[in-house]
Amino acid sequence: MIQLKDISKVYTLGTQEVEVLRNISLEIKPGEFLSLVGPSGSGKSTLMNILGCLDKPTRGSYFFEGVSVADLSDDQLAEIRNKKIGFVFQSFHLLPRINALQNVELPLIYAGVPRSKRKEKAREVLAAVDLADRIYHKPNELSGGQCQRVAIARALVNNPQIILADEPTGNLDTKSGNEILQIFEKLNRQGVTLVIVTHDLSIARRAHRIVTLRDGEIIKDEVRRGE
Amino acid sequence: MIQLKDISKVYTLGTQEVEVLRNISLEIKPGEFLSLVGPSGSGKSTLMNILGCLDKPTRGSYFFEGVSVADLSDDQLAEIRNKKIGFVFQSFHLLPRINALQNVELPLIYAGVPRSKRKEKAREVLAAVDLADRIYHKPNELSGGQCQRVAIARALVNNPQIILADEPTGNLDTKSGNEILQIFEKLNRQGVTLVIVTHDLSIARRAHRIVTLRDGEIIKDEVRRGE
Ligand SMILES: Nc1ncnc2c1ncn2[C@@H]1O[C@H](COP(=O)(O)OP(=O)(O)OP(=O)(O)O)[C@@H](O)[C@H]1O
Ligand SMILES: Nc1ncnc2c1ncn2[C@@H]1O[C@H](COP(=O)(O)OP(=O)(O)OP(=O)(O)O)[C@@H](O)[C@H]1O
Ligand SMILES: [Mg+2]
Ligand SMILES: [Mg+2]
């Protein structure tokens, strides 16, 4: 389903070049549960942004369901991002002037879902992440972990076939973090592909496969047996 | 040094009242190392904002070094926040249009420190959090964990006598998180008071005392012996 081949990403800051990803090759099959780990600054979010069609690599190819992403128009990319991929951002990216319910409804609005169905679905996923009593709060009226859960709910609301979650439990206590993992694992058992960036090794170990980054390169790609 | 007595915090959202802290009484002695834990939404950041003189309680009293904070002018509060308290925000609050070095210099500018001394001190703390090669990057050119470390450096740069750190390692891998804890612990051994909100129990257990919140109340306040 996902094939990255020799992906590199270079940023130019003034006169300096910052090489953030180098020769990344990675294949992710439908329904896999993969965790992506590595030190702070090693390139995990940059790789996730490329996987999520939010950023373009400097070199290399990305095939999504057999199609070369580099050849797609902006509209086609937006369609993939809205309908096929659920992205949980490390810094949430909630819209500050609308409340939790409205934030979660946004992907449904883009997908053309009728109003009453939207409200019902958005409420449902917010209840699933234990925020039923906070749906009218705006982001600045929510705790850090509550904002994180709104971002998670928003990523799930369109029933995506692949979930890319960038440190989805960093602001959650162990119990809430576990509840989120269980939601993800249940979706994975139903066939949803799951890629989770995490610094929490107890979460990383729940994946079937752990990919380790260091200084922009994959230094380890390990399938876990019998777990 | 710090005395909270019967502190309550109530938010009004439309016609609804949200009781976020209830009858919090807490005493923190100079040089203590306390961790503050509890479920997402339990009131930890709200309590930290009151401790950091960033927010006022709805009821109750706060004595900081024997002075009633409610009786201080805005200028006096700003002075305490700048000179005595180092605050690491859960969502960092870096200024987006200036780089890491300039963000870390800000408290030194407010404190009237001369330019060359400022630059030197800001570089020094950024090197201590392992960001020497990223000082000219702006926040959107930094990883999540790098932004977190800039926020930490900024909190330390004025040599505060009390550090309030709201989930300072949530975006850091184990090794970087440990390095940050060691910086905090070293300052604590030199007499700096340390209050850390964390969801990571391995970090919480390094404190001398663990205060547990649930639904806005302190349900446990435990000094740890022999550790
Ligand atoms: N401005 C506000 N108006 C209404 N409710 C608020 C406001 N700010 C915070 N809250 C509510 O106060 C409660 C406590 O928030 P707080 O940020 O202190 O929690 P926390 O313990 O830091 O959580 P986390 O671990 O998720 O960061 C939450 O339930 C939140 O929804
Ligand atoms: N726009 C940019 N310009 C220059 N350098 C950048 C830019 N964006 C990111 N970087 C650099 O790219 C590197 C990788 O960043 P990335 O956000 O992918 O790291 P990460 O592995 O997600 O880290 P963390 O665990 O801290 O979130 C970092 O060293 C960062 O400073
Ligand atoms: Mg990241
Ligand atoms: Mg908080």
Short mmCIF file of C-alpha atoms and ligand atoms in Angstrom, two decimals:
data_model
loop_
_atom_site.label_atom_id
_atom_site.label_comp_id
_atom_site.label_asym_id
_atom_site.label_seq_id
_atom_site.Cartn_x
_atom_site.Cartn_y
_atom_site.Cartn_z
CA MET A 1 0.00 0.00 0.00
CA ILE A 2 2.84 2.42 0.84
CA GLN A 3 6.25 2.37 -0.77
CA LEU A 4 8.99 4.92 -0.05
CA LYS A 5 12.15 4.55 -2.12
CA ASP A 6 15.37 6.49 -1.43
CA ILE A 7 13.51 9.39 0.15
CA SER A 8 15.64 12.38 1.14
CA LYS A 9 14.57 15.70 2.65
CA VAL A 10 16.85 18.71 2.74
CA TYR A 11 15.93 22.12 4.18
CA THR A 12 17.78 25.26 3.18
CA LEU A 13 18.22 27.80 5.97
CA GLY A 14 19.91 30.89 4.59
CA THR A 15 23.12 29.51 3.08
CA GLN A 16 23.08 26.26 5.06
CA GLU A 17 21.62 22.94 4.01
CA VAL A 18 20.06 20.79 6.70
CA GLU A 19 19.80 17.14 5.64
CA VAL A 20 16.89 15.81 7.68
CA LEU A 21 16.08 12.51 5.93
CA ARG A 22 18.62 10.44 3.96
CA ASN A 23 17.81 7.55 1.65
CA ILE A 24 14.74 6.33 3.45
CA SER A 25 13.26 3.19 1.91
CA LEU A 26 10.21 1.72 3.58
CA GLU A 27 7.33 -0.53 2.61
CA ILE A 28 4.12 -0.62 4.65
CA LYS A 29 1.52 -3.30 3.86
CA PRO A 30 -2.22 -2.78 4.32
CA GLY A 31 -3.30 -3.51 7.88
CA GLU A 32 0.19 -3.33 9.38
CA PHE A 33 0.78 -1.83 12.83
CA LEU A 34 4.14 -0.10 12.85
CA SER A 35 5.75 2.13 15.44
CA LEU A 36 8.38 4.71 14.50
CA VAL A 37 10.91 5.57 17.19
CA GLY A 38 14.15 7.52 17.52
CA PRO A 39 15.76 10.44 19.32
CA SER A 40 14.30 13.94 19.32
CA GLY A 41 15.25 15.60 16.02
CA SER A 42 15.92 12.34 14.17
CA GLY A 43 13.30 13.02 11.44
CA LYS A 44 10.18 11.15 12.57
CA SER A 45 7.67 14.01 12.09
CA THR A 46 9.31 14.94 8.78
CA LEU A 47 8.85 11.35 7.57
CA MET A 48 5.25 11.31 8.81
CA ASN A 49 4.51 14.54 6.92
CA ILE A 50 5.77 12.94 3.72
CA LEU A 51 3.72 9.77 4.38
CA GLY A 52 0.66 11.95 5.03
CA CYS A 53 1.09 13.83 1.71
CA LEU A 54 1.60 17.06 3.66
CA ASP A 55 5.16 17.59 2.49
CA LYS A 56 7.17 16.63 -0.60
CA PRO A 57 10.54 14.89 -0.43
CA THR A 58 13.61 16.56 -1.99
CA ARG A 59 14.55 13.27 -3.71
CA GLY A 60 13.10 9.78 -4.01
CA SER A 61 9.70 8.30 -4.80
CA TYR A 62 6.52 7.67 -2.85
CA PHE A 63 3.97 5.20 -4.18
CA PHE A 64 0.59 5.24 -2.41
CA GLU A 65 -1.60 2.29 -3.50
CA GLY A 66 0.50 1.97 -6.63
CA VAL A 67 0.20 5.64 -7.63
CA SER A 68 3.21 7.97 -7.66
CA VAL A 69 2.30 10.77 -5.24
CA ALA A 70 4.64 13.19 -7.07
CA ASP A 71 2.34 12.96 -10.13
CA LEU A 72 -0.86 13.88 -8.27
CA SER A 73 -2.51 17.30 -8.39
CA ASP A 74 -3.11 19.35 -5.24
CA ASP A 75 -6.79 18.42 -5.38
CA GLN A 76 -6.01 14.72 -5.63
CA LEU A 77 -3.60 15.02 -2.68
CA ALA A 78 -6.25 16.85 -0.64
CA GLU A 79 -8.70 14.06 -1.45
CA ILE A 80 -6.29 11.39 -0.17
CA ARG A 81 -5.57 13.40 2.99
CA ASN A 82 -9.25 13.88 3.67
CA LYS A 83 -10.66 10.46 2.81
CA LYS A 84 -7.89 7.89 3.21
CA ILE A 85 -5.51 9.19 5.86
CA GLY A 86 -6.23 10.18 9.46
CA PHE A 87 -3.36 12.35 10.74
CA VAL A 88 -2.77 13.13 14.42
CA PHE A 89 -0.28 16.02 14.60
CA GLN A 90 2.36 16.25 17.31
CA SER A 91 1.20 19.81 17.98
CA PHE A 92 -2.49 19.06 17.35
CA HIS A 93 -3.20 21.97 14.91
CA LEU A 94 -6.72 22.58 16.21
CA LEU A 95 -8.51 25.70 14.97
CA PRO A 96 -8.54 28.02 17.99
CA ARG A 97 -11.76 29.92 17.34
CA ILE A 98 -14.12 26.95 17.06
CA ASN A 99 -15.00 24.38 19.69
CA ALA A 100 -14.04 20.69 19.97
CA LEU A 101 -17.18 19.45 18.18
CA GLN A 102 -16.66 21.87 15.28
CA ASN A 103 -12.98 20.94 15.02
CA VAL A 104 -13.86 17.26 14.77
CA GLU A 105 -16.59 17.98 12.20
CA LEU A 106 -14.20 19.68 9.78
CA PRO A 107 -13.06 16.57 7.85
CA LEU A 108 -16.72 15.55 7.50
CA ILE A 109 -17.57 18.96 6.04
CA TYR A 110 -14.78 18.59 3.45
CA ALA A 111 -16.07 15.10 2.65
CA GLY A 112 -19.56 16.50 1.97
CA VAL A 113 -21.31 14.60 4.78
CA PRO A 114 -24.78 16.04 5.57
CA ARG A 115 -25.09 18.16 8.72
CA SER A 116 -27.07 15.87 11.03
CA LYS A 117 -24.92 12.86 10.20
CA ARG A 118 -21.80 14.97 10.82
CA LYS A 119 -22.89 16.09 14.27
CA GLU A 120 -23.79 12.54 15.25
CA LYS A 121 -20.49 11.08 14.06
CA ALA A 122 -18.39 13.84 15.64
CA ARG A 123 -20.17 13.38 18.99
CA GLU A 124 -19.61 9.63 18.76
CA VAL A 125 -15.83 9.82 18.34
CA LEU A 126 -15.54 12.53 21.02
CA ALA A 127 -17.40 10.24 23.42
CA ALA A 128 -15.05 7.40 22.47
CA VAL A 129 -12.06 9.51 23.61
CA ASP A 130 -13.92 10.41 26.83
CA LEU A 131 -14.66 14.05 25.98
CA ALA A 132 -18.48 13.97 25.88
CA ASP A 133 -18.66 16.69 28.55
CA ARG A 134 -16.18 18.99 26.80
CA ILE A 135 -17.50 19.20 23.22
CA TYR A 136 -18.41 22.90 23.36
CA HIS A 137 -15.07 23.99 24.83
CA LYS A 138 -12.63 25.79 22.55
CA PRO A 139 -8.97 24.65 22.51
CA ASN A 140 -7.90 27.32 25.04
CA GLU A 141 -10.64 26.03 27.36
CA LEU A 142 -9.27 22.50 27.26
CA SER A 143 -6.31 20.83 28.96
CA GLY A 144 -3.27 19.70 26.94
CA GLY A 145 -4.37 16.08 27.00
CA GLN A 146 -7.94 17.04 26.07
CA CYS A 147 -6.63 18.95 23.02
CA GLN A 148 -4.64 15.88 22.09
CA ARG A 149 -7.76 13.75 22.28
CA VAL A 150 -9.71 16.20 20.09
CA ALA A 151 -6.91 15.90 17.51
CA ILE A 152 -7.20 12.11 17.73
CA ALA A 153 -10.98 12.20 17.35
CA ARG A 154 -10.66 14.47 14.31
CA ALA A 155 -8.24 11.99 12.70
CA LEU A 156 -10.69 9.09 13.16
CA VAL A 157 -13.94 10.75 12.19
CA ASN A 158 -13.79 9.99 8.43
CA ASN A 159 -13.06 6.26 8.97
CA PRO A 160 -9.63 6.49 7.32
CA GLN A 161 -7.92 3.35 6.01
CA ILE A 162 -4.58 4.50 7.37
CA ILE A 163 -3.88 6.32 10.66
CA LEU A 164 -0.65 8.30 11.07
CA ALA A 165 -0.34 9.33 14.72
CA ASP A 166 2.62 11.54 15.72
CA GLU A 167 3.14 11.03 19.48
CA PRO A 168 -0.59 10.64 20.22
CA THR A 169 -0.19 10.00 23.96
CA GLY A 170 2.58 12.46 24.89
CA ASN A 171 0.20 14.56 27.00
CA LEU A 172 -1.89 11.74 28.42
CA ASP A 173 -1.73 9.87 31.72
CA THR A 174 -1.18 6.12 31.49
CA LYS A 175 -4.89 5.24 31.72
CA SER A 176 -6.03 7.70 29.01
CA GLY A 177 -3.05 6.71 26.84
CA ASN A 178 -4.08 3.08 27.13
CA GLU A 179 -7.66 3.86 26.15
CA ILE A 180 -6.42 5.61 23.01
CA LEU A 181 -4.14 2.67 22.14
CA GLN A 182 -7.07 0.30 22.52
CA ILE A 183 -9.13 2.37 20.07
CA PHE A 184 -6.24 2.25 17.59
CA GLU A 185 -5.67 -1.47 18.09
CA LYS A 186 -9.37 -2.22 17.57
CA LEU A 187 -9.32 -0.30 14.27
CA ASN A 188 -6.14 -2.15 13.29
CA ARG A 189 -7.83 -5.50 13.90
CA GLN A 190 -10.57 -4.29 11.52
CA GLY A 191 -7.95 -3.71 8.82
CA VAL A 192 -6.83 -0.09 9.35
CA THR A 193 -3.11 0.49 8.78
CA LEU A 194 -1.51 2.12 11.83
CA VAL A 195 1.75 4.09 12.05
CA ILE A 196 2.50 5.53 15.49
CA VAL A 197 5.45 7.77 16.35
CA THR A 198 6.16 7.45 20.04
CA HIS A 199 8.84 8.05 22.65
CA ASP A 200 7.06 5.60 24.96
CA LEU A 201 8.65 2.18 24.57
CA SER A 202 5.70 0.45 26.26
CA ILE A 203 3.54 1.76 23.42
CA ALA A 204 6.14 1.02 20.74
CA ARG A 205 6.24 -2.62 21.87
CA ARG A 206 2.54 -3.09 21.19
CA ALA A 207 3.22 -2.67 17.47
CA HIS A 208 3.98 -5.62 15.18
CA ARG A 209 7.00 -3.85 13.79
CA ILE A 210 9.36 -1.15 15.11
CA VAL A 211 11.24 1.14 12.73
CA THR A 212 14.08 3.10 14.37
CA LEU A 213 15.39 6.41 13.00
CA ARG A 214 18.63 8.15 13.90
CA ASP A 215 19.98 11.29 12.19
CA GLY A 216 17.50 10.92 9.32
CA GLU A 217 18.26 7.29 8.53
CA ILE A 218 16.51 4.01 9.29
CA ILE A 219 18.98 2.12 11.45
CA LYS A 220 16.70 -0.75 12.42
CA ASP A 221 13.47 -2.30 11.08
CA GLU A 222 12.33 -5.10 13.33
CA VAL A 223 9.29 -7.34 13.09
CA ARG A 224 8.19 -8.62 16.47
CA ARG A 225 7.16 -12.22 16.69
CA GLY A 226 4.76 -13.88 19.09
CA GLU A 227 3.42 -10.75 20.78
CA MET B 1 8.16 29.84 50.50
CA ILE B 2 4.83 28.95 48.84
CA GLN B 3 1.51 28.63 50.64
CA LEU B 4 -1.80 27.94 48.93
CA LYS B 5 -4.85 27.94 51.21
CA ASP B 6 -8.31 26.77 50.08
CA ILE B 7 -7.66 27.68 46.47
CA SER B 8 -10.59 27.24 44.08
CA LYS B 9 -10.82 28.00 40.38
CA VAL B 10 -14.12 28.21 38.54
CA TYR B 11 -14.54 29.01 34.85
CA THR B 12 -17.79 30.31 33.46
CA LEU B 13 -18.64 29.05 29.96
CA GLY B 14 -21.85 30.69 28.79
CA THR B 15 -24.32 29.82 31.52
CA GLN B 16 -22.32 26.89 32.88
CA GLU B 17 -19.83 26.91 35.71
CA VAL B 18 -16.85 24.58 35.42
CA GLU B 19 -15.21 23.93 38.80
CA VAL B 20 -11.63 23.10 37.94
CA LEU B 21 -9.85 23.38 41.32
CA ARG B 22 -11.56 22.85 44.69
CA ASN B 23 -10.12 23.75 48.07
CA ILE B 24 -6.50 23.21 47.22
CA SER B 25 -4.19 23.70 50.19
CA LEU B 26 -0.50 23.16 49.61
CA GLU B 27 2.77 24.25 51.20
CA ILE B 28 6.05 24.09 49.30
CA LYS B 29 9.29 24.72 51.20
CA PRO B 30 12.37 26.30 49.60
CA GLY B 31 14.50 23.71 47.84
CA GLU B 32 11.81 21.03 47.69
CA PHE B 33 11.45 18.75 44.65
CA LEU B 34 7.79 17.95 44.14
CA SER B 35 6.05 16.18 41.30
CA LEU B 36 2.39 16.85 40.48
CA VAL B 37 0.50 13.98 38.87
CA GLY B 38 -3.07 13.10 37.98
CA PRO B 39 -5.34 12.24 35.06
CA SER B 40 -5.68 14.44 31.98
CA GLY B 41 -8.06 17.29 32.85
CA SER B 42 -7.60 16.99 36.62
CA GLY B 43 -6.37 20.60 37.01
CA LYS B 44 -2.56 20.34 37.05
CA SER B 45 -1.83 23.09 34.50
CA THR B 46 -4.46 25.32 36.10
CA LEU B 47 -2.75 24.89 39.47
CA MET B 48 0.65 25.57 37.90
CA ASN B 49 -0.64 28.78 36.31
CA ILE B 50 -1.78 29.99 39.73
CA LEU B 51 1.57 29.03 41.29
CA GLY B 52 3.36 30.85 38.48
CA CYS B 53 1.32 34.06 39.06
CA LEU B 54 -0.10 33.72 35.53
CA ASP B 55 -3.67 33.25 36.69
CA LYS B 56 -5.72 34.30 39.71
CA PRO B 57 -7.76 31.87 41.81
CA THR B 58 -11.53 32.41 42.17
CA ARG B 59 -11.26 31.88 45.95
CA GLY B 60 -8.50 31.25 48.48
CA SER B 61 -5.13 32.76 49.25
CA TYR B 62 -1.63 32.43 47.82
CA PHE B 63 1.35 33.55 49.88
CA PHE B 64 4.66 33.72 48.00
CA GLU B 65 7.58 34.28 50.37
CA GLY B 66 5.16 35.61 52.98
CA VAL B 67 3.52 38.14 50.63
CA SER B 68 -0.12 37.80 49.59
CA VAL B 69 -0.03 37.56 45.77
CA ALA B 70 -3.58 38.96 45.53
CA ASP B 71 -2.26 42.28 46.92
CA LEU B 72 0.51 42.72 44.34
CA SER B 73 0.33 45.07 41.37
CA ASP B 74 0.68 43.79 37.80
CA ASP B 75 4.23 45.18 37.69
CA GLN B 76 5.17 43.38 40.90
CA LEU B 77 3.71 40.12 39.54
CA ALA B 78 5.63 40.56 36.29
CA GLU B 79 8.81 41.09 38.32
CA ILE B 80 8.28 37.82 40.24
CA ARG B 81 7.52 35.93 37.02
CA ASN B 82 10.61 37.27 35.34
CA LYS B 83 13.17 37.10 38.16
CA LYS B 84 12.07 34.41 40.58
CA ILE B 85 10.11 31.84 38.61
CA GLY B 86 11.14 29.79 35.57
CA PHE B 87 8.01 28.44 33.86
CA VAL B 88 8.07 25.67 31.26
CA PHE B 89 4.67 25.65 29.53
CA GLN B 90 2.98 22.44 28.44
CA SER B 91 2.51 24.00 24.98
CA PHE B 92 5.86 25.86 25.02
CA HIS B 93 4.52 29.32 24.01
CA LEU B 94 7.58 30.20 21.92
CA LEU B 95 7.39 33.34 19.78
CA PRO B 96 7.10 32.03 16.22
CA ARG B 97 8.82 34.84 14.32
CA ILE B 98 12.13 34.83 16.21
CA ASN B 99 14.71 32.08 16.46
CA ALA B 100 15.63 29.80 19.39
CA LEU B 101 18.44 32.09 20.62
CA GLN B 102 16.18 35.16 20.57
CA ASN B 103 13.38 33.26 22.34
CA VAL B 104 15.77 32.26 25.12
CA GLU B 105 17.14 35.81 25.40
CA LEU B 106 13.71 37.31 26.06
CA PRO B 107 13.68 36.93 29.88
CA LEU B 108 17.19 38.44 29.98
CA ILE B 109 16.00 41.45 27.97
CA TYR B 110 13.15 42.01 30.45
CA ALA B 111 15.64 41.71 33.30
CA GLY B 112 17.82 44.44 31.75
CA VAL B 113 20.87 42.23 31.18
CA PRO B 114 23.39 43.83 28.73
CA ARG B 115 23.45 42.46 25.18
CA SER B 116 26.77 40.58 25.14
CA LYS B 117 26.09 38.93 28.48
CA ARG B 118 22.62 37.94 27.25
CA LYS B 119 23.89 36.26 24.12
CA GLU B 120 26.52 34.37 26.08
CA LYS B 121 24.08 33.14 28.72
CA ALA B 122 21.41 32.15 26.14
CA ARG B 123 23.97 30.17 24.14
CA GLU B 124 25.14 28.47 27.29
CA VAL B 125 21.73 27.14 28.33
CA LEU B 126 20.89 26.11 24.74
CA ALA B 127 24.13 24.11 24.66
CA ALA B 128 23.18 22.52 28.01
CA VAL B 129 19.93 21.19 26.43
CA ASP B 130 21.91 19.93 23.42
CA LEU B 131 20.69 22.53 20.89
CA ALA B 132 23.94 24.31 20.09
CA ASP B 133 23.52 23.51 16.38
CA ARG B 134 19.93 24.75 16.21
CA ILE B 135 20.08 28.21 17.81
CA TYR B 136 19.20 30.13 14.64
CA HIS B 137 16.21 27.94 13.76
CA LYS B 138 12.74 29.39 14.29
CA PRO B 139 10.12 27.25 16.08
CA ASN B 140 8.62 25.96 12.81
CA GLU B 141 12.11 24.85 11.79
CA LEU B 142 12.53 22.76 14.92
CA SER B 143 11.18 19.36 15.96
CA GLY B 144 8.60 19.06 18.76
CA GLY B 145 11.20 17.92 21.25
CA GLN B 146 13.59 20.69 20.17
CA CYS B 147 10.85 23.29 20.79
CA GLN B 148 10.31 21.77 24.21
CA ARG B 149 14.00 22.11 24.98
CA VAL B 150 14.01 25.77 23.86
CA ALA B 151 11.11 26.36 26.29
CA ILE B 152 13.15 24.68 29.03
CA ALA B 153 16.25 26.73 28.24
CA ARG B 154 14.18 29.93 28.35
CA ALA B 155 12.85 28.98 31.81
CA LEU B 156 16.37 28.48 33.17
CA VAL B 157 18.16 31.45 31.65
CA ASN B 158 17.45 33.97 34.46
CA ASN B 159 18.66 31.58 37.21
CA PRO B 160 15.23 31.39 38.86
CA GLN B 161 14.87 30.26 42.46
CA ILE B 162 11.82 28.17 41.59
CA ILE B 163 11.21 26.12 38.45
CA LEU B 164 7.63 25.19 37.47
CA ALA B 165 7.80 22.67 34.62
CA ASP B 166 4.52 21.50 33.07
CA GLU B 167 5.23 18.13 31.41
CA PRO B 168 8.78 19.08 30.35
CA THR B 169 9.65 15.71 28.77
CA GLY B 170 6.39 14.81 27.00
CA ASN B 171 7.99 15.18 23.57
CA LEU B 172 11.42 13.80 24.41
CA ASP B 173 12.94 10.36 23.99
CA THR B 174 14.13 8.63 27.16
CA LYS B 175 17.75 9.76 26.80
CA SER B 176 16.95 13.46 26.18
CA GLY B 177 14.31 13.36 28.94
CA ASN B 178 16.92 12.01 31.34
CA GLU B 179 19.38 14.74 30.42
CA ILE B 180 16.75 17.37 31.19
CA LEU B 181 15.92 15.74 34.54
CA GLN B 182 19.60 15.75 35.44
CA ILE B 183 19.82 19.48 34.75
CA PHE B 184 16.78 20.05 36.99
CA GLU B 185 18.12 17.77 39.73
CA LYS B 186 21.49 19.53 39.71
CA LEU B 187 19.76 22.91 40.15
CA ASN B 188 17.65 21.41 42.93
CA ARG B 189 20.78 20.25 44.75
CA GLN B 190 21.98 23.87 44.51
CA GLY B 191 18.80 25.00 46.29
CA VAL B 192 16.33 25.68 43.46
CA THR B 193 12.74 24.67 44.25
CA LEU B 194 11.38 22.28 41.62
CA VAL B 195 7.73 21.48 40.76
CA ILE B 196 7.30 19.11 37.82
CA VAL B 197 3.96 18.07 36.31
CA THR B 198 4.41 14.76 34.60
CA HIS B 199 2.50 11.78 33.27
CA ASP B 200 5.69 9.71 33.39
CA LEU B 201 5.81 7.80 36.66
CA SER B 202 9.52 7.08 36.29
CA ILE B 203 10.08 10.84 36.39
CA ALA B 204 7.54 11.42 39.17
CA ARG B 205 9.38 8.90 41.36
CA ARG B 206 12.60 10.90 41.21
CA ALA B 207 10.91 13.66 43.22
CA HIS B 208 11.03 13.81 47.01
CA ARG B 209 7.29 14.29 47.20
CA ILE B 210 4.39 13.36 44.92
CA VAL B 211 1.13 15.34 44.98
CA THR B 212 -1.78 13.64 43.20
CA LEU B 213 -4.74 15.55 41.76
CA ARG B 214 -8.09 14.13 40.69
CA ASP B 215 -11.09 16.23 39.59
CA GLY B 216 -9.51 19.40 40.92
CA GLU B 217 -8.69 18.10 44.40
CA ILE B 218 -5.52 16.86 46.05
CA ILE B 219 -6.24 13.24 46.87
CA LYS B 220 -2.72 12.29 47.96
CA ASP B 221 0.41 14.11 49.17
CA GLU B 222 3.21 11.67 49.75
CA VAL B 223 6.78 12.26 50.88
CA ARG B 224 9.14 9.56 49.63
CA ARG B 225 11.72 8.30 52.07
CA GLY B 226 15.13 6.82 51.39
CA GLU B 227 15.27 7.48 47.63
N1 LIG C 1 -10.83 28.56 30.08
C1 LIG C 1 -11.45 27.44 30.48
N2 LIG C 1 -12.80 27.39 30.51
C2 LIG C 1 -13.41 26.27 30.89
N3 LIG C 1 -12.81 25.14 31.28
C3 LIG C 1 -11.47 25.13 31.28
C4 LIG C 1 -10.71 26.27 30.86
N4 LIG C 1 -9.39 25.94 30.94
C5 LIG C 1 -9.33 24.67 31.38
N5 LIG C 1 -10.59 24.18 31.57
C6 LIG C 1 -10.94 22.85 32.07
O1 LIG C 1 -10.25 22.70 33.29
C7 LIG C 1 -9.89 21.32 33.49
C8 LIG C 1 -8.45 21.25 33.96
O2 LIG C 1 -7.59 21.72 32.95
P1 LIG C 1 -6.01 21.60 33.14
O3 LIG C 1 -5.40 22.16 31.90
O4 LIG C 1 -5.60 22.19 34.43
O5 LIG C 1 -5.82 20.01 33.22
P2 LIG C 1 -4.48 19.14 33.32
O6 LIG C 1 -4.54 18.37 34.59
O7 LIG C 1 -3.29 20.01 33.09
O8 LIG C 1 -4.66 18.12 32.12
P3 LIG C 1 -3.58 17.49 31.07
O9 LIG C 1 -2.88 16.41 31.83
O10 LIG C 1 -4.48 16.98 30.00
O11 LIG C 1 -2.68 18.59 30.63
C9 LIG C 1 -10.14 20.61 32.17
O12 LIG C 1 -11.24 19.74 32.32
C10 LIG C 1 -10.44 21.72 31.19
O13 LIG C 1 -11.44 21.35 30.25
N1 LIG C 2 11.79 23.94 8.20
C1 LIG C 2 12.92 23.42 8.70
N2 LIG C 2 14.11 23.99 8.39
C2 LIG C 2 15.26 23.48 8.87
N3 LIG C 2 15.35 22.41 9.67
C3 LIG C 2 14.20 21.80 10.01
C4 LIG C 2 12.93 22.27 9.56
N4 LIG C 2 11.97 21.46 10.09
C5 LIG C 2 12.61 20.54 10.83
N5 LIG C 2 13.95 20.74 10.80
C6 LIG C 2 14.98 19.93 11.45
O1 LIG C 2 14.75 18.60 11.02
C7 LIG C 2 15.12 17.69 12.06
C8 LIG C 2 14.05 16.65 12.21
O2 LIG C 2 12.85 17.23 12.64
P1 LIG C 2 11.60 16.32 13.02
O3 LIG C 2 10.51 17.25 13.46
O4 LIG C 2 11.28 15.39 11.90
O5 LIG C 2 12.17 15.47 14.24
P2 LIG C 2 11.46 14.40 15.18
O6 LIG C 2 12.16 13.11 15.04
O7 LIG C 2 9.99 14.42 14.94
O8 LIG C 2 11.77 14.97 16.63
P3 LIG C 2 10.88 15.01 17.98
O9 LIG C 2 10.95 13.65 18.58
O10 LIG C 2 11.62 16.04 18.80
O11 LIG C 2 9.51 15.43 17.63
C9 LIG C 2 15.34 18.52 13.32
O12 LIG C 2 16.73 18.51 13.63
C10 LIG C 2 14.85 19.90 12.95
O13 LIG C 2 15.66 20.92 13.55
MG MG C 3 8.37 15.05 16.03
MG MG C 4 -1.92 20.17 31.57
#
